[in-house]
């Protein structure tokens, strides 16, 4: 009897683990899904036509990719801890470097918004900007498990 129970136990244990491993992880963040949802939300909220979306999103993503790099540099500078014997001038130079990167990001944004306005009407670019902000707020609420106020109205 024991010889039959042990192999059955092992078999069920292995099958249970296989079943568990086959299921997609819950709550896993997927950047591709995030971008797909962001794009569909912006298209819907800003009423972009397929042609406008095709012209708008490559510029939009290029801007965000470049800003992501600048924001990473800013984050690294903020995390940097200067030696204990650092002077106020050292800290001032660090702050100047961070501000220079923020200005670079704002200038980059200006250049890319001008490109977007050439590809799509300015009204729709503005609506897309607003839609992006709404999308990010909703995602933050979703990740923090807070109710979405727009659905309560």
CSV table of C-alpha atoms in Angstrom, one decimal:
chain,number,residue,atom,x,y,z
A,1,UNK,CA,0.0,0.0,0.0
A,2,UNK,CA,2.8,2.4,0.9
A,3,UNK,CA,4.4,1.7,-2.5
A,4,UNK,CA,1.3,3.0,-4.2
A,5,UNK,CA,0.7,6.1,-2.0
A,6,UNK,CA,4.2,7.6,-2.3
A,7,UNK,CA,4.3,7.6,-6.2
A,8,UNK,CA,0.8,9.0,-6.2
A,9,UNK,CA,1.7,11.7,-3.8
A,10,UNK,CA,4.8,12.6,-5.8
A,11,UNK,CA,2.7,12.6,-9.0
A,12,UNK,CA,0.1,15.0,-7.5
A,13,UNK,CA,2.8,17.2,-6.1
A,14,UNK,CA,4.6,17.5,-9.5
A,15,UNK,CA,1.3,18.1,-11.3
A,16,UNK,CA,0.4,20.8,-8.8
A,17,UNK,CA,3.6,22.6,-9.4
A,18,UNK,CA,3.3,22.3,-13.1
A,19,UNK,CA,-0.2,23.7,-12.9
A,20,UNK,CA,1.0,26.6,-10.7
A,21,UNK,CA,4.0,27.4,-13.0
A,22,UNK,CA,1.7,27.4,-16.1
A,23,UNK,CA,-0.5,30.2,-14.8
A,24,UNK,CA,0.5,33.7,-15.7
A,25,UNK,CA,1.8,35.7,-12.7
A,26,UNK,CA,-0.9,38.0,-11.2
A,27,UNK,CA,-0.2,41.6,-10.7
A,28,UNK,CA,2.9,41.4,-12.9
A,29,UNK,CA,3.7,44.7,-14.6
A,30,UNK,CA,4.1,44.5,-18.4
A,31,UNK,CA,5.6,47.6,-20.1
A,32,UNK,CA,4.2,46.5,-23.4
A,33,UNK,CA,0.7,46.2,-22.0
A,34,UNK,CA,1.1,49.5,-20.2
A,35,UNK,CA,2.0,51.3,-23.5
A,36,UNK,CA,-0.8,49.5,-25.4
A,37,UNK,CA,-3.4,50.6,-22.8
A,38,UNK,CA,-1.9,54.2,-22.7
A,39,UNK,CA,-2.1,54.5,-26.5
A,40,UNK,CA,-5.7,53.2,-26.7
A,41,UNK,CA,-6.7,55.5,-23.9
A,42,UNK,CA,-5.1,58.5,-25.6
A,43,UNK,CA,-6.7,57.6,-28.9
A,44,UNK,CA,-10.1,57.4,-27.3
A,45,UNK,CA,-9.9,60.5,-25.1
A,46,UNK,CA,-8.2,62.8,-27.7
A,47,UNK,CA,-10.4,61.4,-30.6
A,48,UNK,CA,-7.3,60.6,-32.7
A,49,UNK,CA,-8.0,59.1,-36.1
A,50,UNK,CA,-5.8,56.1,-37.1
A,51,UNK,CA,-3.8,58.4,-39.4
A,52,UNK,CA,-3.3,60.9,-36.6
A,53,UNK,CA,-2.3,58.2,-34.2
A,54,UNK,CA,0.2,56.8,-36.6
A,55,UNK,CA,1.8,60.3,-36.9
A,56,UNK,CA,1.5,61.1,-33.2
A,57,UNK,CA,2.8,58.1,-31.3
A,58,UNK,CA,6.3,57.7,-32.8
A,59,UNK,CA,7.0,61.3,-31.8
A,60,UNK,CA,5.4,60.8,-28.4
A,61,UNK,CA,7.4,57.7,-27.7
A,62,UNK,CA,10.6,59.2,-28.9
A,63,UNK,CA,10.1,62.2,-26.5
A,64,UNK,CA,9.4,59.9,-23.6
A,65,UNK,CA,12.4,57.6,-24.3
A,66,UNK,CA,14.7,60.6,-24.2
A,67,UNK,CA,13.0,62.0,-21.1
A,68,UNK,CA,13.4,58.7,-19.4
A,69,UNK,CA,17.1,58.9,-19.9
A,70,UNK,CA,17.3,62.4,-18.5
A,71,UNK,CA,15.1,61.4,-15.6
A,72,UNK,CA,17.4,58.5,-14.9
A,73,UNK,CA,20.4,60.8,-14.8
A,74,UNK,CA,18.6,63.2,-12.4
A,75,UNK,CA,17.7,60.2,-10.2
A,76,UNK,CA,21.3,59.1,-10.1
A,77,UNK,CA,22.5,62.6,-9.2
A,78,UNK,CA,19.9,62.8,-6.4
A,79,UNK,CA,21.0,59.5,-5.0
A,80,UNK,CA,24.7,60.5,-5.1
A,81,UNK,CA,26.0,61.1,-1.6
A,82,UNK,CA,28.9,63.4,-1.5
A,83,UNK,CA,31.8,62.8,0.9
A,84,UNK,CA,31.4,64.0,4.4
A,85,UNK,CA,34.0,66.8,3.9
A,86,UNK,CA,32.1,68.2,0.9
A,87,UNK,CA,31.6,71.9,0.9
A,88,UNK,CA,28.4,73.9,0.1
A,89,UNK,CA,30.0,74.7,-3.3
A,90,UNK,CA,30.1,70.9,-4.1
A,91,UNK,CA,26.4,70.6,-3.2
A,92,UNK,CA,25.6,73.8,-5.1
A,93,UNK,CA,27.3,72.3,-8.2
A,94,UNK,CA,25.3,69.1,-7.8
A,95,UNK,CA,22.1,71.1,-7.6
A,96,UNK,CA,23.1,73.1,-10.7
A,97,UNK,CA,23.7,69.9,-12.6
A,98,UNK,CA,20.3,68.6,-11.7
A,99,UNK,CA,18.6,71.8,-12.7
A,100,UNK,CA,20.5,71.8,-16.0
A,101,UNK,CA,19.1,68.4,-16.7
A,102,UNK,CA,15.6,69.5,-15.8
A,103,UNK,CA,15.9,72.5,-18.2
A,104,UNK,CA,17.2,70.1,-20.9
A,105,UNK,CA,14.1,68.0,-20.4
A,106,UNK,CA,11.8,71.0,-20.7
A,107,UNK,CA,13.5,72.2,-23.8
A,108,UNK,CA,13.3,68.7,-25.3
A,109,UNK,CA,9.6,68.7,-24.5
A,110,UNK,CA,9.2,72.0,-26.3
A,111,UNK,CA,10.9,70.7,-29.4
A,112,UNK,CA,8.8,67.6,-29.5
A,113,UNK,CA,5.5,69.3,-28.8
A,114,UNK,CA,6.2,71.5,-31.8
A,115,UNK,CA,6.9,68.4,-33.9
A,116,UNK,CA,3.6,66.9,-32.6
A,117,UNK,CA,1.7,70.0,-33.5
A,118,UNK,CA,3.0,69.8,-37.1
A,119,UNK,CA,1.8,66.2,-37.3
A,120,UNK,CA,-1.6,66.5,-35.5
A,121,UNK,CA,-3.8,69.6,-34.7
A,122,UNK,CA,-2.6,71.4,-31.6
A,123,UNK,CA,-6.1,70.9,-29.9
A,124,UNK,CA,-5.6,67.1,-30.2
A,125,UNK,CA,-2.0,67.3,-28.9
A,126,UNK,CA,-3.4,69.2,-25.9
A,127,UNK,CA,-6.1,66.7,-25.4
A,128,UNK,CA,-3.6,63.9,-25.7
A,129,UNK,CA,-1.5,65.6,-23.0
A,130,UNK,CA,-4.5,65.8,-20.7
A,131,UNK,CA,-5.4,62.2,-21.5
A,132,UNK,CA,-1.9,61.0,-20.6
A,133,UNK,CA,-2.2,62.7,-17.2
A,134,UNK,CA,-5.6,61.2,-16.5
A,135,UNK,CA,-4.3,57.8,-17.6
A,136,UNK,CA,-1.3,58.0,-15.2
A,137,UNK,CA,-3.6,59.1,-12.3
A,138,UNK,CA,-5.9,56.2,-12.9
A,139,UNK,CA,-3.0,53.8,-13.0
A,140,UNK,CA,-1.7,55.1,-9.8
A,141,UNK,CA,-5.1,54.7,-8.2
A,142,UNK,CA,-5.4,51.2,-9.6
A,143,UNK,CA,-2.0,50.2,-8.2
A,144,UNK,CA,-2.7,51.7,-4.8
A,145,UNK,CA,-6.1,50.0,-4.8
A,146,UNK,CA,-8.0,53.3,-4.4
A,147,UNK,CA,-11.3,53.7,-6.1
A,148,UNK,CA,-11.4,55.6,-9.4
A,149,UNK,CA,-13.3,58.9,-8.7
A,150,UNK,CA,-14.3,59.3,-12.4
A,151,UNK,CA,-16.5,56.3,-12.2
A,152,UNK,CA,-18.2,57.5,-9.1
A,153,UNK,CA,-19.6,60.6,-10.8
